Amino acid sequence: MTRVSESQTANVTGPVAGHPYVSMALGALFVSASAVLIHLSGASPGTASFYRCLLALPALVPLALLERGREGRRESTVPARRRAVTLAAGALFAGDMLLWTAAIDEVGAGLSTVLVNVQVVIVPLLALLVDREPPPRRFVVSLPFLLLGVVLASGVAEGGAGGSRPLLGTVHAVLAAVCYSGFLFLLRRGGQQGQVVQSYLWVTVAAAVASLAAGALWQGVDPAPGWTAVGWLALVALFGQVLGWLLVAVAAPRLASHVGAILLLLTPVGALVLGWAVLGEHPSPLQLAGCAVILASGTFATTRSARDS
């Protein structure tokens, strides 16, 4: 399997790019701010999904042009098959954003978080089936504990599985998990040949277009949500799209699939902490225990990989 070299990414993304574990962890923590900021914006799923991608483009385009200039014209032409992969990743990302945001109200934030994070199972399974990349024994052993940690951190064990339409919300959350897993798998594949920022730019463009089209048909997209909402969504674009997912895109091709999936479980942990700090939501002892289980299990599952890399 081809991995992106450090020299192909460090010029654009800085010294963090030389440490994929750090890059992925920081990316996951930046992404965790999205849920709180979207909540503060009050925007509909379609509006939030479209604007968070659109507002990220002014920052991503210069970075992509910088990467293109440094890598030279010899590598400037992206094969049609690779472009198709990035566009598909963007469409799946849009599906994840729309479905998961809707599921929060329908089935509750806790259960929707649990269901969407089954990506920790699906992504390594896709890597096994498609790329013949078997997960190590440590991952298999730690997987039940990782899932237990997600369940505890979500609050489901304490009645966090409410919502207005539980059955429909469960369907939406499961579909969001499938889209999320496919997005992560293709995002990793799209960056394996270099040109990571350029590939991610196309992912974001595709996600913006798909969010606008699908959101217009489902719950609507507000073309003028107001300056307050736009301000919050601009922060989503900065922390989620530019800092968060770009760091994930840089790190993912250089990590084993199961390692990236585990490190992304820092997203619900970070969201729990931010919910307490910003929204005044107080995590229960069981939720804090769930975070500790995620961190301990993730450390156990990835430590050997880190030493061997």
CSV table of C-alpha atoms in Angstrom, one decimal:
chain,number,residue,atom,x,y,z
A,1,MET,CA,0.0,0.0,0.0
A,2,THR,CA,1.3,3.4,-1.0
A,3,ARG,CA,1.8,5.9,1.9
A,4,VAL,CA,2.2,9.7,1.5
A,5,SER,CA,5.7,10.8,2.4
A,6,GLU,CA,6.4,13.5,4.9
A,7,SER,CA,7.9,15.8,2.3
A,8,GLN,CA,4.7,15.8,0.3
A,9,THR,CA,2.7,17.3,3.2
A,10,ALA,CA,5.0,19.1,5.6
A,11,ASN,CA,5.5,22.1,3.2
A,12,VAL,CA,1.8,22.9,3.4
A,13,THR,CA,0.6,21.7,6.8
A,14,GLY,CA,3.7,22.4,8.9
A,15,PRO,CA,5.6,20.4,11.4
A,16,VAL,CA,2.6,18.6,12.7
A,17,ALA,CA,2.4,16.7,9.4
A,18,GLY,CA,5.6,14.9,10.3
A,19,HIS,CA,3.7,13.2,13.2
A,20,PRO,CA,0.6,11.4,11.9
A,21,TYR,CA,-0.6,10.3,15.3
A,22,VAL,CA,-0.5,13.8,16.6
A,23,SER,CA,-2.1,15.2,13.4
A,24,MET,CA,-5.0,12.7,13.6
A,25,ALA,CA,-5.6,13.3,17.3
A,26,LEU,CA,-5.5,17.1,16.9
A,27,GLY,CA,-7.8,16.8,13.9
A,28,ALA,CA,-10.3,14.7,15.8
A,29,LEU,CA,-10.3,17.3,18.7
A,30,PHE,CA,-10.8,20.2,16.3
A,31,VAL,CA,-13.6,18.3,14.6
A,32,SER,CA,-15.2,17.8,18.0
A,33,ALA,CA,-16.0,21.5,18.2
A,34,SER,CA,-18.3,21.3,15.3
A,35,ALA,CA,-21.3,19.9,17.2
A,36,VAL,CA,-21.2,22.6,19.8
A,37,LEU,CA,-20.8,25.4,17.2
A,38,ILE,CA,-23.6,24.0,15.0
A,39,HIS,CA,-25.8,23.9,18.0
A,40,LEU,CA,-25.0,27.6,18.8
A,41,SER,CA,-25.7,28.5,15.1
A,42,GLY,CA,-29.3,27.1,15.2
A,43,ALA,CA,-29.0,26.3,11.5
A,44,SER,CA,-30.8,23.4,9.8
A,45,PRO,CA,-28.9,20.3,8.8
A,46,GLY,CA,-28.7,21.4,5.1
A,47,THR,CA,-27.8,25.0,5.9
A,48,ALA,CA,-25.1,24.0,8.4
A,49,SER,CA,-23.6,21.3,6.1
A,50,PHE,CA,-23.5,23.6,3.0
A,51,TYR,CA,-22.1,26.7,4.8
A,52,ARG,CA,-19.4,24.8,6.8
A,53,CYS,CA,-18.0,23.6,3.4
A,54,LEU,CA,-18.5,26.8,1.5
A,55,LEU,CA,-16.9,29.0,4.1
A,56,ALA,CA,-13.9,26.7,4.2
A,57,LEU,CA,-13.0,27.2,0.6
A,58,PRO,CA,-11.3,30.6,0.9
A,59,ALA,CA,-8.7,29.0,3.2
A,60,LEU,CA,-8.4,25.7,1.4
A,61,VAL,CA,-7.9,27.1,-2.2
A,62,PRO,CA,-4.7,29.0,-1.4
A,63,LEU,CA,-3.3,26.0,0.5
A,64,ALA,CA,-4.1,23.7,-2.5
A,65,LEU,CA,-2.4,26.2,-4.9
A,66,LEU,CA,0.6,26.3,-2.6
A,67,GLU,CA,0.8,22.5,-2.6
A,68,ARG,CA,0.5,22.4,-6.3
A,69,GLY,CA,3.2,25.0,-6.8
A,70,ARG,CA,5.6,23.1,-4.5
A,71,GLU,CA,5.0,19.7,-6.0
A,72,GLY,CA,5.4,21.0,-9.6
A,73,ARG,CA,3.4,20.7,-12.7
A,74,ARG,CA,4.5,17.2,-13.3
A,75,GLU,CA,2.1,16.0,-10.6
A,76,SER,CA,-0.6,18.6,-11.2
A,77,THR,CA,-2.9,16.4,-13.3
A,78,VAL,CA,-5.2,14.3,-11.1
A,79,PRO,CA,-6.3,11.0,-12.8
A,80,ALA,CA,-10.0,10.7,-13.5
A,81,ARG,CA,-10.4,7.7,-11.2
A,82,ARG,CA,-8.8,9.5,-8.3
A,83,ARG,CA,-11.0,12.5,-8.9
A,84,ALA,CA,-14.0,10.2,-8.8
A,85,VAL,CA,-12.8,8.9,-5.4
A,86,THR,CA,-12.5,12.3,-3.9
A,87,LEU,CA,-15.9,13.4,-5.3
A,88,ALA,CA,-17.5,10.2,-3.9
A,89,ALA,CA,-15.9,10.9,-0.5
A,90,GLY,CA,-17.4,14.4,-0.6
A,91,ALA,CA,-20.9,13.1,-1.4
A,92,LEU,CA,-20.6,10.6,1.5
A,93,PHE,CA,-19.4,13.3,3.8
A,94,ALA,CA,-22.5,15.4,2.9
A,95,GLY,CA,-24.7,12.4,3.6
A,96,ASP,CA,-23.1,11.8,7.0
A,97,MET,CA,-23.5,15.5,8.0
A,98,LEU,CA,-27.2,15.7,6.9
A,99,LEU,CA,-28.3,12.3,8.3
A,100,TRP,CA,-26.5,12.6,11.7
A,101,THR,CA,-27.7,16.1,12.3
A,102,ALA,CA,-31.3,15.0,11.7
A,103,ALA,CA,-30.8,11.9,13.9
A,104,ILE,CA,-29.8,14.0,16.9
A,105,ASP,CA,-33.3,15.3,17.3
A,106,GLU,CA,-35.0,12.1,16.2
A,107,VAL,CA,-33.2,9.6,18.4
A,108,GLY,CA,-31.2,11.7,20.8
A,109,ALA,CA,-27.7,12.9,20.9
A,110,GLY,CA,-26.5,9.9,22.9
A,111,LEU,CA,-27.6,7.1,20.7
A,112,SER,CA,-26.8,8.9,17.5
A,113,THR,CA,-23.3,9.3,18.7
A,114,VAL,CA,-23.0,5.6,19.5
A,115,LEU,CA,-24.4,4.5,16.1
A,116,VAL,CA,-22.3,6.9,14.0
A,117,ASN,CA,-19.1,5.8,15.8
A,118,VAL,CA,-19.5,2.2,14.7
A,119,GLN,CA,-17.1,3.5,12.1
A,120,VAL,CA,-14.4,2.0,14.4
A,121,VAL,CA,-15.6,-1.4,13.2
A,122,ILE,CA,-16.6,-0.6,9.6
A,123,VAL,CA,-13.5,1.3,8.5
A,124,PRO,CA,-11.1,-1.5,9.5
A,125,LEU,CA,-13.5,-4.0,7.9
A,126,LEU,CA,-13.5,-2.1,4.6
A,127,ALA,CA,-9.7,-2.0,4.7
A,128,LEU,CA,-9.7,-5.8,5.3
A,129,LEU,CA,-12.1,-6.6,2.5
A,130,VAL,CA,-10.9,-4.1,-0.1
A,131,ASP,CA,-7.1,-3.6,0.7
A,132,ARG,CA,-6.5,-6.9,2.4
A,133,GLU,CA,-5.2,-5.0,5.5
A,134,PRO,CA,-5.9,-7.3,8.5
A,135,PRO,CA,-6.3,-5.5,11.9
A,136,PRO,CA,-3.8,-6.6,14.6
A,137,ARG,CA,-4.8,-8.8,17.6
A,138,ARG,CA,-4.6,-5.8,20.0
A,139,PHE,CA,-7.3,-4.0,18.0
A,140,VAL,CA,-9.6,-7.0,18.1
A,141,VAL,CA,-9.1,-7.5,21.8
A,142,SER,CA,-9.7,-3.8,22.6
A,143,LEU,CA,-12.7,-3.4,20.2
A,144,PRO,CA,-15.4,-4.4,22.8
A,145,PHE,CA,-14.0,-2.0,25.3
A,146,LEU,CA,-13.8,0.8,22.7
A,147,LEU,CA,-17.5,0.3,21.9
A,148,LEU,CA,-18.4,0.1,25.6
A,149,GLY,CA,-16.6,3.4,26.1
A,150,VAL,CA,-18.6,5.1,23.3
A,151,VAL,CA,-21.8,3.8,24.8
A,152,LEU,CA,-20.9,5.1,28.3
A,153,ALA,CA,-19.7,8.5,27.0
A,154,SER,CA,-22.8,9.0,25.0
A,155,GLY,CA,-25.1,8.8,28.0
A,156,VAL,CA,-27.3,6.1,26.5
A,157,ALA,CA,-26.8,3.9,29.7
A,158,GLU,CA,-28.5,6.7,31.7
A,159,GLY,CA,-31.5,7.3,29.4
A,160,GLY,CA,-29.8,9.3,26.7
A,161,ALA,CA,-31.7,7.5,24.0
A,162,GLY,CA,-34.7,9.8,23.8
A,163,GLY,CA,-35.9,11.8,20.8
A,164,SER,CA,-39.0,12.6,18.8
A,165,ARG,CA,-38.9,9.7,16.3
A,166,PRO,CA,-36.7,6.9,17.7
A,167,LEU,CA,-37.2,4.4,14.8
A,168,LEU,CA,-36.6,6.9,12.0
A,169,GLY,CA,-33.7,8.4,13.9
A,170,THR,CA,-32.0,5.0,14.3
A,171,VAL,CA,-32.3,4.4,10.6
A,172,HIS,CA,-30.8,7.9,9.9
A,173,ALA,CA,-28.0,7.3,12.4
A,174,VAL,CA,-27.1,3.9,10.9
A,175,LEU,CA,-27.1,5.4,7.4
A,176,ALA,CA,-24.9,8.3,8.7
A,177,ALA,CA,-22.5,5.7,10.1
A,178,VAL,CA,-22.3,4.0,6.7
A,179,CYS,CA,-21.7,7.3,5.0
A,180,TYR,CA,-19.1,8.4,7.6
A,181,SER,CA,-17.2,5.1,7.3
A,182,GLY,CA,-17.2,5.3,3.5
A,183,PHE,CA,-16.0,8.9,3.7
A,184,LEU,CA,-13.1,8.0,6.0
A,185,PHE,CA,-12.1,5.0,3.9
A,186,LEU,CA,-12.1,7.1,0.6
A,187,LEU,CA,-10.5,10.1,2.3
A,188,ARG,CA,-7.6,7.9,3.3
A,189,ARG,CA,-7.4,6.4,-0.2
A,190,GLY,CA,-7.6,9.7,-1.9
A,191,GLY,CA,-4.4,11.0,-0.1
A,192,GLN,CA,-2.2,8.0,-0.7
A,193,GLN,CA,-0.7,9.3,-3.9
A,194,GLY,CA,0.2,12.7,-2.6
A,195,GLN,CA,-1.6,16.0,-3.4
A,196,VAL,CA,-3.4,15.7,-0.1
A,197,VAL,CA,-4.7,19.2,0.2
A,198,GLN,CA,-5.8,19.3,-3.5
A,199,SER,CA,-7.7,16.0,-3.0
A,200,TYR,CA,-9.3,17.3,0.2
A,201,LEU,CA,-10.3,20.6,-1.6
A,202,TRP,CA,-12.3,18.6,-4.1
A,203,VAL,CA,-13.8,16.5,-1.3
A,204,THR,CA,-15.0,19.8,0.3
A,205,VAL,CA,-16.4,21.2,-3.0
A,206,ALA,CA,-18.3,17.9,-3.6
A,207,ALA,CA,-19.6,18.0,-0.1
A,208,ALA,CA,-20.8,21.6,-0.5
A,209,VAL,CA,-22.6,20.8,-3.8
A,210,ALA,CA,-24.2,17.6,-2.4
A,211,SER,CA,-25.2,19.3,0.8
A,212,LEU,CA,-26.9,22.1,-1.2
A,213,ALA,CA,-28.7,19.7,-3.5
A,214,ALA,CA,-29.8,17.2,-0.9
A,215,GLY,CA,-30.5,19.8,1.8
A,216,ALA,CA,-32.7,21.7,-0.5
A,217,LEU,CA,-34.9,18.6,-1.0
A,218,TRP,CA,-34.8,17.6,2.6
A,219,GLN,CA,-35.6,20.2,5.3
A,220,GLY,CA,-34.3,23.0,3.1
A,221,VAL,CA,-31.2,25.3,2.9
A,222,ASP,CA,-31.6,28.8,4.1
A,223,PRO,CA,-29.6,31.1,1.7
A,224,ALA,CA,-29.5,33.9,4.3
A,225,PRO,CA,-29.4,32.4,7.8
A,226,GLY,CA,-28.3,35.7,9.4
A,227,TRP,CA,-25.0,37.0,10.4
A,228,THR,CA,-25.0,35.4,13.8
A,229,ALA,CA,-25.5,31.9,12.3
A,230,VAL,CA,-23.0,32.6,9.6
A,231,GLY,CA,-20.5,33.7,12.2
A,232,TRP,CA,-20.9,30.4,14.1
A,233,LEU,CA,-20.7,28.4,10.9
A,234,ALA,CA,-17.6,30.2,9.9
A,235,LEU,CA,-16.0,28.9,13.1
A,236,VAL,CA,-17.3,25.4,12.2
A,237,ALA,CA,-15.5,25.8,8.8
A,238,LEU,CA,-12.3,26.9,10.5
A,239,PHE,CA,-12.1,24.3,13.3
A,240,GLY,CA,-14.0,21.5,11.5
A,241,GLN,CA,-13.2,21.7,7.8
A,242,VAL,CA,-9.9,23.7,7.6
A,243,LEU,CA,-8.0,22.6,10.8
A,244,GLY,CA,-9.8,19.4,11.8
A,245,TRP,CA,-10.6,17.4,8.6
A,246,LEU,CA,-7.5,18.7,6.8
A,247,LEU,CA,-5.3,17.3,9.6
A,248,VAL,CA,-7.2,14.0,9.4
A,249,ALA,CA,-6.8,13.9,5.6
A,250,VAL,CA,-3.0,14.5,6.0
A,251,ALA,CA,-2.6,11.8,8.6
A,252,ALA,CA,-5.0,9.1,7.5
A,253,PRO,CA,-3.0,7.8,4.5
A,254,ARG,CA,0.1,7.3,6.7
A,255,LEU,CA,-1.7,5.4,9.5
A,256,ALA,CA,-3.2,1.9,9.6
A,257,SER,CA,-6.9,2.0,9.1
A,258,HIS,CA,-7.7,0.8,12.6
A,259,VAL,CA,-5.4,3.4,14.2
A,260,GLY,CA,-7.1,6.3,12.4
A,261,ALA,CA,-10.6,4.9,13.3
A,262,ILE,CA,-9.6,4.7,17.0
A,263,LEU,CA,-8.0,8.1,17.2
A,264,LEU,CA,-11.2,9.6,15.7
A,265,LEU,CA,-13.0,8.4,18.8
A,266,LEU,CA,-11.4,11.4,20.4
A,267,THR,CA,-14.2,13.4,18.7
A,268,PRO,CA,-17.0,12.4,21.0
A,269,VAL,CA,-14.7,12.8,24.0
A,270,GLY,CA,-13.8,16.3,22.9
A,271,ALA,CA,-17.4,17.2,22.2
A,272,LEU,CA,-18.3,16.1,25.8
A,273,VAL,CA,-15.7,18.3,27.2
A,274,LEU,CA,-16.7,21.3,25.1
A,275,GLY,CA,-20.3,20.8,25.9
A,276,TRP,CA,-19.4,21.1,29.6
A,277,ALA,CA,-17.1,24.1,29.0
A,278,VAL,CA,-19.3,26.1,26.5
A,279,LEU,CA,-22.9,24.9,27.0
A,280,GLY,CA,-22.8,24.1,30.7
A,281,GLU,CA,-23.6,20.5,30.1
A,282,HIS,CA,-22.3,18.5,33.0
A,283,PRO,CA,-21.1,15.0,32.2
A,284,SER,CA,-22.1,12.2,34.6
A,285,PRO,CA,-19.6,9.9,36.3
A,286,LEU,CA,-20.5,7.2,33.8
A,287,GLN,CA,-19.8,9.5,30.8
A,288,LEU,CA,-16.4,10.4,32.3
A,289,ALA,CA,-15.7,6.7,32.8
A,290,GLY,CA,-16.6,6.1,29.2
A,291,CYS,CA,-14.1,8.7,28.1
A,292,ALA,CA,-11.4,7.0,30.3
A,293,VAL,CA,-12.3,3.6,28.8
A,294,ILE,CA,-11.9,5.0,25.2
A,295,LEU,CA,-8.6,6.6,26.0
A,296,ALA,CA,-7.2,3.5,27.8
A,297,SER,CA,-8.4,1.0,25.2
A,298,GLY,CA,-7.2,3.2,22.3
A,299,THR,CA,-3.8,3.5,23.9
A,300,PHE,CA,-3.6,-0.2,24.3
A,301,ALA,CA,-4.7,-0.9,20.7
A,302,THR,CA,-2.3,1.6,19.1
A,303,THR,CA,0.8,1.4,21.2
A,304,ARG,CA,2.4,-1.5,19.4
A,305,SER,CA,1.7,0.1,16.0
A,306,ALA,CA,3.4,3.3,17.2
A,307,ARG,CA,6.5,1.5,18.2
A,308,ASP,CA,6.7,-0.6,15.0
A,309,SER,CA,6.0,2.3,12.6
